[in-house]
Amino acid sequence: QVQHVESGGGLVQAGGSLRLSCAASGRTFSNYGMGWFRQAPGKEREFVAAIVGSSGYTDYKDSIKGRFTISRDNAKNTVYLQMNSLKPEDTAVYSCAVRTRIGPYAYSSYAAYDYWGQGTQVTVSS
C-alpha cells in the first residue's frame, strides 16, 4: 500500500505560477513511476505529466509543454509539478498517481497507475 498526499494548489491569476507537491510513502519510491492528471468540472480526467522512476524520463501533455515541469526528489519521496504561465483553462483538480508495477499501459494512461490521491484544486483567474 502506497500512501501519498498532494499539496500546493490554490488560486492564481493568469500568467502566474504554482508548484504542486506529492509526497509518497514507500521504501522503493525511486522505482515508482509518478504521474499528474487533472479533471476540470464537466470534463474527463486528462493526463498532464509523468516521470519514470528508474530513468527519470518525462512525458507531457502537448498543450502544457514548455509551461509545466515535472521533477522528483527521491531523497524526500516527493514529486513536483512546477506550473508557469498558467491559463484559465488550466483550472482543475490535479491528482498525483503512483505506478508501482511495469505493465502494458503508457504513462499517459490512467490505467497504468495503482494509487491515486484525492487531488488539489488549482484555480486560474483571468
CSV table of N, CA and C in Angstrom, one decimal:
chain,number,residue,atom,x,y,z
A,1,GLN,N,0.8,-1.2,0.0
A,1,GLN,CA,0.0,0.0,0.0
A,1,GLN,C,0.9,1.2,0.0
A,2,VAL,N,0.6,2.1,-0.9
A,2,VAL,CA,1.3,3.4,-1.0
A,2,VAL,C,0.4,4.5,-0.7
A,3,GLN,N,0.8,5.3,0.3
A,3,GLN,CA,0.0,6.5,0.6
A,3,GLN,C,0.7,7.7,0.1
A,4,HIS,N,0.0,8.7,-0.3
A,4,HIS,CA,0.6,9.9,-0.8
A,4,HIS,C,-0.4,11.0,-0.7
A,5,VAL,N,0.1,12.2,-0.6
A,5,VAL,CA,-0.8,13.4,-0.4
A,5,VAL,C,-0.3,14.6,-1.3
A,6,GLU,N,-1.2,15.2,-2.0
A,6,GLU,CA,-0.8,16.4,-2.8
A,6,GLU,C,-1.0,17.7,-2.0
A,7,SER,N,-0.2,18.6,-2.4
A,7,SER,CA,-0.3,20.0,-1.8
A,7,SER,C,0.1,21.0,-2.8
A,8,GLY,N,-0.2,22.3,-2.5
A,8,GLY,CA,0.4,23.3,-3.4
A,8,GLY,C,-0.6,24.0,-4.3
A,9,GLY,N,-1.9,23.5,-4.3
A,9,GLY,CA,-2.9,24.1,-5.1
A,9,GLY,C,-3.3,25.4,-4.6
A,10,GLY,N,-4.1,26.2,-5.3
A,10,GLY,CA,-4.6,27.4,-4.9
A,10,GLY,C,-5.2,28.3,-6.0
A,11,LEU,N,-5.4,29.5,-5.7
A,11,LEU,CA,-5.9,30.5,-6.6
A,11,LEU,C,-4.8,31.4,-7.1
A,12,VAL,N,-4.7,31.5,-8.4
A,12,VAL,CA,-3.6,32.4,-9.0
A,12,VAL,C,-4.2,33.1,-10.2
A,13,GLN,N,-3.6,34.2,-10.5
A,13,GLN,CA,-4.0,34.9,-11.7
A,13,GLN,C,-3.4,34.3,-13.0
A,14,ALA,N,-4.0,34.6,-14.1
A,14,ALA,CA,-3.4,34.1,-15.4
A,14,ALA,C,-2.0,34.7,-15.5
A,15,GLY,N,-1.1,33.8,-16.0
A,15,GLY,CA,0.3,34.2,-16.1
A,15,GLY,C,1.1,33.9,-14.9
A,16,GLY,N,0.5,33.5,-13.8
A,16,GLY,CA,1.2,33.2,-12.6
A,16,GLY,C,1.7,31.8,-12.6
A,17,SER,N,2.3,31.4,-11.4
A,17,SER,CA,2.9,30.1,-11.2
A,17,SER,C,2.4,29.5,-9.9
A,18,LEU,N,2.5,28.2,-9.9
A,18,LEU,CA,2.2,27.3,-8.7
A,18,LEU,C,3.1,26.1,-8.8
A,19,ARG,N,3.5,25.6,-7.7
A,19,ARG,CA,4.2,24.3,-7.6
A,19,ARG,C,3.4,23.4,-6.8
A,20,LEU,N,3.1,22.3,-7.4
A,20,LEU,CA,2.4,21.2,-6.7
A,20,LEU,C,3.4,20.2,-6.2
A,21,SER,N,3.1,19.6,-5.0
A,21,SER,CA,3.9,18.6,-4.5
A,21,SER,C,3.1,17.3,-4.2
A,22,CYS,N,3.8,16.2,-4.3
A,22,CYS,CA,3.1,14.9,-4.0
A,22,CYS,C,4.1,14.1,-3.2
A,23,ALA,N,3.9,14.0,-1.9
A,23,ALA,CA,4.7,13.2,-1.0
A,23,ALA,C,4.2,11.8,-0.8
A,24,ALA,N,5.0,10.8,-1.1
A,24,ALA,CA,4.5,9.4,-1.1
A,24,ALA,C,5.3,8.6,-0.1
A,25,SER,N,4.7,7.5,0.4
A,25,SER,CA,5.3,6.6,1.3
A,25,SER,C,6.0,5.5,0.4
A,26,GLY,N,6.8,4.6,1.1
A,26,GLY,CA,7.3,3.5,0.3
A,26,GLY,C,8.9,3.6,0.3
A,27,ARG,N,9.5,2.4,0.6
A,27,ARG,CA,10.9,2.4,0.6
A,27,ARG,C,11.5,2.3,-0.8
A,28,THR,N,10.7,2.0,-1.8
A,28,THR,CA,11.2,1.9,-3.1
A,28,THR,C,10.7,3.0,-4.0
A,29,PHE,N,10.5,4.2,-3.4
A,29,PHE,CA,9.9,5.3,-4.1
A,29,PHE,C,10.7,5.6,-5.4
A,30,SER,N,12.0,5.5,-5.4
A,30,SER,CA,12.8,5.8,-6.6
A,30,SER,C,12.4,4.9,-7.8
A,31,ASN,N,11.8,3.8,-7.5
A,31,ASN,CA,11.4,2.9,-8.6
A,31,ASN,C,10.0,3.2,-9.2
A,32,TYR,N,9.3,4.0,-8.4
A,32,TYR,CA,7.9,4.3,-8.8
A,32,TYR,C,7.8,5.2,-10.0
A,33,GLY,N,6.9,5.0,-10.9
A,33,GLY,CA,6.5,6.0,-11.9
A,33,GLY,C,5.5,6.9,-11.2
A,34,MET,N,5.6,8.2,-11.5
A,34,MET,CA,4.7,9.1,-10.9
A,34,MET,C,4.0,10.0,-12.0
A,35,GLY,N,2.8,10.2,-11.9
A,35,GLY,CA,2.0,11.0,-12.9
A,35,GLY,C,1.2,12.0,-12.2
A,36,TRP,N,0.9,13.0,-13.0
A,36,TRP,CA,-0.1,14.1,-12.6
A,36,TRP,C,-1.2,14.1,-13.7
A,37,PHE,N,-2.4,14.0,-13.2
A,37,PHE,CA,-3.6,14.1,-14.0
A,37,PHE,C,-4.4,15.3,-13.5
A,38,ARG,N,-5.4,15.7,-14.3
A,38,ARG,CA,-6.2,16.8,-13.9
A,38,ARG,C,-7.6,16.5,-14.4
A,39,GLN,N,-8.6,17.1,-13.7
A,39,GLN,CA,-10.0,17.0,-14.1
A,39,GLN,C,-10.7,18.3,-13.8
A,40,ALA,N,-11.2,18.9,-14.9
A,40,ALA,CA,-12.0,20.1,-14.8
A,40,ALA,C,-13.5,19.8,-14.7
A,41,PRO,N,-14.3,20.7,-14.1
A,41,PRO,CA,-15.7,20.4,-14.0
A,41,PRO,C,-16.3,20.1,-15.3
A,42,GLY,N,-17.1,19.0,-15.3
A,42,GLY,CA,-17.8,18.6,-16.5
A,42,GLY,C,-16.9,17.9,-17.6
A,43,LYS,N,-15.6,17.7,-17.3
A,43,LYS,CA,-14.7,17.2,-18.3
A,43,LYS,C,-14.1,15.9,-17.8
A,44,GLU,N,-13.6,15.1,-18.7
A,44,GLU,CA,-12.9,13.9,-18.3
A,44,GLU,C,-11.5,14.1,-17.7
A,45,ARG,N,-11.1,13.2,-16.9
A,45,ARG,CA,-9.7,13.3,-16.4
A,45,ARG,C,-8.7,13.2,-17.5
A,46,GLU,N,-7.7,14.0,-17.5
A,46,GLU,CA,-6.7,14.0,-18.5
A,46,GLU,C,-5.3,14.0,-18.0
A,47,PHE,N,-4.4,13.4,-18.8
A,47,PHE,CA,-3.0,13.3,-18.4
A,47,PHE,C,-2.4,14.7,-18.5
A,48,VAL,N,-1.5,14.9,-17.6
A,48,VAL,CA,-0.7,16.2,-17.6
A,48,VAL,C,0.8,15.9,-17.8
A,49,ALA,N,1.4,15.1,-16.9
A,49,ALA,CA,2.8,14.8,-17.0
A,49,ALA,C,3.1,13.6,-16.2
A,50,ALA,N,4.2,12.9,-16.5
A,50,ALA,CA,4.7,11.8,-15.8
A,50,ALA,C,6.2,11.7,-15.8
A,51,ILE,N,6.7,11.0,-14.8
A,51,ILE,CA,8.2,10.9,-14.7
A,51,ILE,C,8.4,9.4,-14.3
A,52,VAL,N,9.3,8.8,-15.1
A,52,VAL,CA,9.7,7.4,-14.8
A,52,VAL,C,10.6,7.3,-13.7
A,53,GLY,N,10.5,6.2,-12.9
A,53,GLY,CA,11.3,6.1,-11.7
A,53,GLY,C,12.8,5.8,-12.0
A,54,SER,N,13.0,4.9,-12.8
A,54,SER,CA,14.4,4.4,-13.0
A,54,SER,C,15.3,5.4,-13.8
A,55,SER,N,14.7,5.9,-14.9
A,55,SER,CA,15.5,6.7,-15.8
A,55,SER,C,15.3,8.2,-15.7
A,56,GLY,N,14.2,8.6,-15.0
A,56,GLY,CA,13.9,10.0,-14.9
A,56,GLY,C,13.2,10.5,-16.2
A,57,TYR,N,12.9,9.6,-17.1
A,57,TYR,CA,12.3,10.1,-18.4
A,57,TYR,C,11.0,10.8,-18.1
A,58,THR,N,10.7,11.8,-18.8
A,58,THR,CA,9.5,12.6,-18.6
A,58,THR,C,8.6,12.6,-19.8
A,59,ASP,N,7.3,12.8,-19.6
A,59,ASP,CA,6.3,12.9,-20.7
A,59,ASP,C,5.3,13.9,-20.3
A,60,TYR,N,4.8,14.7,-21.3
A,60,TYR,CA,3.9,15.8,-21.0
A,60,TYR,C,2.8,15.8,-22.0
A,61,LYS,N,1.7,16.3,-21.6
A,61,LYS,CA,0.6,16.6,-22.5
A,61,LYS,C,1.0,17.7,-23.4
A,62,ASP,N,0.7,17.6,-24.6
A,62,ASP,CA,1.2,18.6,-25.6
A,62,ASP,C,0.9,20.0,-25.3
A,63,SER,N,-0.3,20.3,-24.8
A,63,SER,CA,-0.7,21.7,-24.5
A,63,SER,C,0.0,22.3,-23.4
A,64,ILE,N,0.7,21.6,-22.6
A,64,ILE,CA,1.4,22.2,-21.4
A,64,ILE,C,2.9,22.1,-21.5
A,65,LYS,N,3.4,21.6,-22.6
A,65,LYS,CA,4.9,21.5,-22.8
A,65,LYS,C,5.4,22.9,-22.9
A,66,GLY,N,6.5,23.1,-22.2
A,66,GLY,CA,7.2,24.4,-22.1
A,66,GLY,C,6.7,25.3,-21.0
A,67,ARG,N,5.5,24.9,-20.4
A,67,ARG,CA,5.0,25.7,-19.3
A,67,ARG,C,5.1,24.9,-18.0
A,68,PHE,N,4.9,23.6,-18.0
A,68,PHE,CA,4.9,22.8,-16.8
A,68,PHE,C,6.2,21.9,-16.8
A,69,THR,N,6.7,21.7,-15.6
A,69,THR,CA,7.9,20.8,-15.5
A,69,THR,C,7.6,19.8,-14.3
A,70,ILE,N,7.8,18.5,-14.6
A,70,ILE,CA,7.7,17.5,-13.6
A,70,ILE,C,9.1,17.1,-13.1
A,71,SER,N,9.3,17.0,-11.8
A,71,SER,CA,10.6,16.6,-11.3
A,71,SER,C,10.3,15.7,-10.0
A,72,ARG,N,11.4,15.1,-9.6
A,72,ARG,CA,11.3,14.3,-8.4
A,72,ARG,C,12.5,14.4,-7.5
A,73,ASP,N,12.3,14.3,-6.2
A,73,ASP,CA,13.4,14.3,-5.2
A,73,ASP,C,13.2,12.9,-4.5
A,74,ASN,N,14.0,12.0,-4.9
A,74,ASN,CA,13.9,10.6,-4.3
A,74,ASN,C,14.3,10.6,-2.8
A,75,ALA,N,15.1,11.5,-2.4
A,75,ALA,CA,15.5,11.5,-1.0
A,75,ALA,C,14.4,12.0,-0.1
A,76,LYS,N,13.5,12.7,-0.7
A,76,LYS,CA,12.3,13.2,0.0
A,76,LYS,C,11.0,12.5,-0.3
A,77,ASN,N,11.1,11.5,-1.2
A,77,ASN,CA,9.9,10.7,-1.7
A,77,ASN,C,8.9,11.7,-2.2
A,78,THR,N,9.3,12.6,-3.0
A,78,THR,CA,8.4,13.7,-3.4
A,78,THR,C,8.5,13.9,-4.9
A,79,VAL,N,7.4,14.1,-5.6
A,79,VAL,CA,7.4,14.6,-7.0
A,79,VAL,C,6.7,15.9,-7.0
A,80,TYR,N,7.2,16.8,-7.9
A,80,TYR,CA,6.7,18.1,-8.1
A,80,TYR,C,6.2,18.4,-9.5
A,81,LEU,N,5.3,19.3,-9.5
A,81,LEU,CA,4.8,19.8,-10.8
A,81,LEU,C,4.9,21.3,-10.8
A,82,GLN,N,5.9,21.9,-11.4
A,82,GLN,CA,6.0,23.3,-11.5
A,82,GLN,C,5.2,23.8,-12.7
A,83,MET,N,4.3,24.7,-12.4
A,83,MET,CA,3.4,25.2,-13.4
A,83,MET,C,3.6,26.7,-13.6
A,84,ASN,N,4.0,27.1,-14.8
A,84,ASN,CA,4.3,28.5,-15.1
A,84,ASN,C,3.3,29.0,-16.2
A,85,SER,N,3.2,30.3,-16.3
A,85,SER,CA,2.3,30.8,-17.4
A,85,SER,C,1.0,30.2,-17.4
A,86,LEU,N,0.4,30.1,-16.2
A,86,LEU,CA,-0.9,29.5,-16.1
A,86,LEU,C,-2.0,30.2,-16.8
A,87,LYS,N,-2.9,29.4,-17.3
A,87,LYS,CA,-4.1,29.9,-18.1
A,87,LYS,C,-5.4,29.5,-17.4
A,88,PRO,N,-6.4,30.3,-17.6
A,88,PRO,CA,-7.7,29.9,-17.0
A,88,PRO,C,-8.1,28.4,-17.4
A,89,GLU,N,-7.8,28.0,-18.6
A,89,GLU,CA,-8.1,26.6,-18.9
A,89,GLU,C,-7.3,25.5,-18.2
A,90,ASP,N,-6.3,26.0,-17.4
A,90,ASP,CA,-5.6,25.0,-16.5
A,90,ASP,C,-6.3,24.7,-15.2
A,91,THR,N,-7.4,25.5,-15.0
A,91,THR,CA,-8.2,25.3,-13.8
A,91,THR,C,-8.8,23.9,-13.7
A,92,ALA,N,-8.5,23.2,-12.6
A,92,ALA,CA,-8.9,21.8,-12.5
A,92,ALA,C,-8.4,21.3,-11.1
A,93,VAL,N,-8.9,20.1,-10.8
A,93,VAL,CA,-8.4,19.4,-9.6
A,93,VAL,C,-7.2,18.5,-10.2
A,94,TYR,N,-6.0,18.7,-9.6
A,94,TYR,CA,-4.8,18.0,-10.0
A,94,TYR,C,-4.6,16.9,-9.0
A,95,SER,N,-4.4,15.7,-9.6
A,95,SER,CA,-4.2,14.5,-8.8
A,95,SER,C,-2.8,13.8,-9.1
A,96,CYS,N,-2.2,13.4,-8.1
A,96,CYS,CA,-1.0,12.6,-8.2
A,96,CYS,C,-1.3,11.1,-8.3
A,97,ALA,N,-0.6,10.4,-9.1
A,97,ALA,CA,-0.8,9.0,-9.2
A,97,ALA,C,0.5,8.2,-9.2
A,98,VAL,N,0.5,7.1,-8.6
A,98,VAL,CA,1.7,6.3,-8.4
A,98,VAL,C,1.6,5.0,-9.2
A,99,ARG,N,2.6,4.7,-9.9
A,99,ARG,CA,2.7,3.4,-10.7
A,99,ARG,C,3.8,2.6,-10.0
A,100,THR,N,3.4,1.4,-9.5
A,100,THR,CA,4.4,0.6,-8.8
A,100,THR,C,4.8,-0.6,-9.6
A,101,ARG,N,4.1,-0.9,-10.7
A,101,ARG,CA,4.4,-2.1,-11.4
A,101,ARG,C,4.6,-1.8,-12.9
A,102,ILE,N,5.4,-2.6,-13.6
A,102,ILE,CA,5.5,-2.5,-15.0
A,102,ILE,C,4.3,-3.2,-15.6
A,103,GLY,N,3.7,-2.5,-16.7
A,103,GLY,CA,2.6,-3.1,-17.3
A,103,GLY,C,2.4,-2.6,-18.7
A,104,PRO,N,1.4,-3.0,-19.4
A,104,PRO,CA,1.2,-2.6,-20.8
A,104,PRO,C,0.8,-1.2,-21.1
A,105,TYR,N,0.4,-0.5,-20.1
A,105,TYR,CA,-0.1,0.9,-20.4
A,105,TYR,C,0.9,1.9,-20.4
A,106,ALA,N,0.7,2.9,-21.3
A,106,ALA,CA,1.6,4.0,-21.3
A,106,ALA,C,1.5,4.9,-20.1
A,107,TYR,N,2.5,5.7,-19.8
A,107,TYR,CA,2.5,6.5,-18.6
A,107,TYR,C,1.4,7.6,-18.7
A,108,SER,N,0.9,7.9,-19.9
A,108,SER,CA,-0.1,8.8,-20.1
A,108,SER,C,-1.5,8.3,-19.9
A,109,SER,N,-1.6,7.0,-19.6
A,109,SER,CA,-2.9,6.3,-19.4
A,109,SER,C,-3.2,6.2,-17.9
A,110,TYR,N,-4.4,6.6,-17.5
A,110,TYR,CA,-4.7,6.4,-16.1
A,110,TYR,C,-4.7,5.0,-15.6
A,111,ALA,N,-4.8,4.0,-16.6
A,111,ALA,CA,-4.8,2.6,-16.2
A,111,ALA,C,-3.5,2.1,-15.8
A,112,ALA,N,-2.4,2.9,-16.0
A,112,ALA,CA,-1.1,2.5,-15.7
A,112,ALA,C,-0.8,2.6,-14.2
A,113,TYR,N,-1.6,3.3,-13.5
A,113,TYR,CA,-1.3,3.7,-12.1
A,113,TYR,C,-2.1,2.9,-11.1
A,114,ASP,N,-1.5,2.7,-9.9
A,114,ASP,CA,-2.1,1.8,-8.9
A,114,ASP,C,-2.7,2.6,-7.8
A,115,TYR,N,-2.2,3.8,-7.5
A,115,TYR,CA,-2.7,4.5,-6.4
A,115,TYR,C,-2.9,6.0,-6.8
A,116,TRP,N,-4.0,6.5,-6.3
A,116,TRP,CA,-4.4,7.9,-6.6
A,116,TRP,C,-4.6,8.7,-5.4
A,117,GLY,N,-4.2,10.0,-5.4
A,117,GLY,CA,-4.5,10.9,-4.3
A,117,GLY,C,-5.9,11.5,-4.5
A,118,GLN,N,-6.3,12.3,-3.5
A,118,GLN,CA,-7.6,13.0,-3.5
A,118,GLN,C,-7.5,14.2,-4.4
A,119,GLY,N,-6.4,14.8,-4.6
A,119,GLY,CA,-6.3,15.9,-5.5
A,119,GLY,C,-6.2,17.2,-4.8
A,120,THR,N,-5.7,18.2,-5.5
A,120,THR,CA,-5.6,19.6,-5.0
A,120,THR,C,-6.2,20.5,-6.1
A,121,GLN,N,-6.9,21.5,-5.6
A,121,GLN,CA,-7.6,22.4,-6.6
A,121,GLN,C,-6.7,23.5,-7.0
A,122,VAL,N,-6.6,23.7,-8.3
A,122,VAL,CA,-5.9,24.8,-8.9
A,122,VAL,C,-6.9,25.6,-9.7
A,123,THR,N,-7.0,26.9,-9.3
A,123,THR,CA,-7.9,27.8,-10.0
A,123,THR,C,-7.1,29.0,-10.6
A,124,VAL,N,-7.3,29.2,-11.8
A,124,VAL,CA,-6.6,30.3,-12.5
A,124,VAL,C,-7.6,31.3,-13.0
A,125,SER,N,-7.5,32.5,-12.4
A,125,SER,CA,-8.5,33.6,-12.8
A,125,SER,C,-7.9,34.4,-14.0
A,126,SER,N,-8.9,34.9,-14.8
A,126,SER,CA,-8.5,35.7,-15.9
A,126,SER,C,-8.4,37.2,-15.6
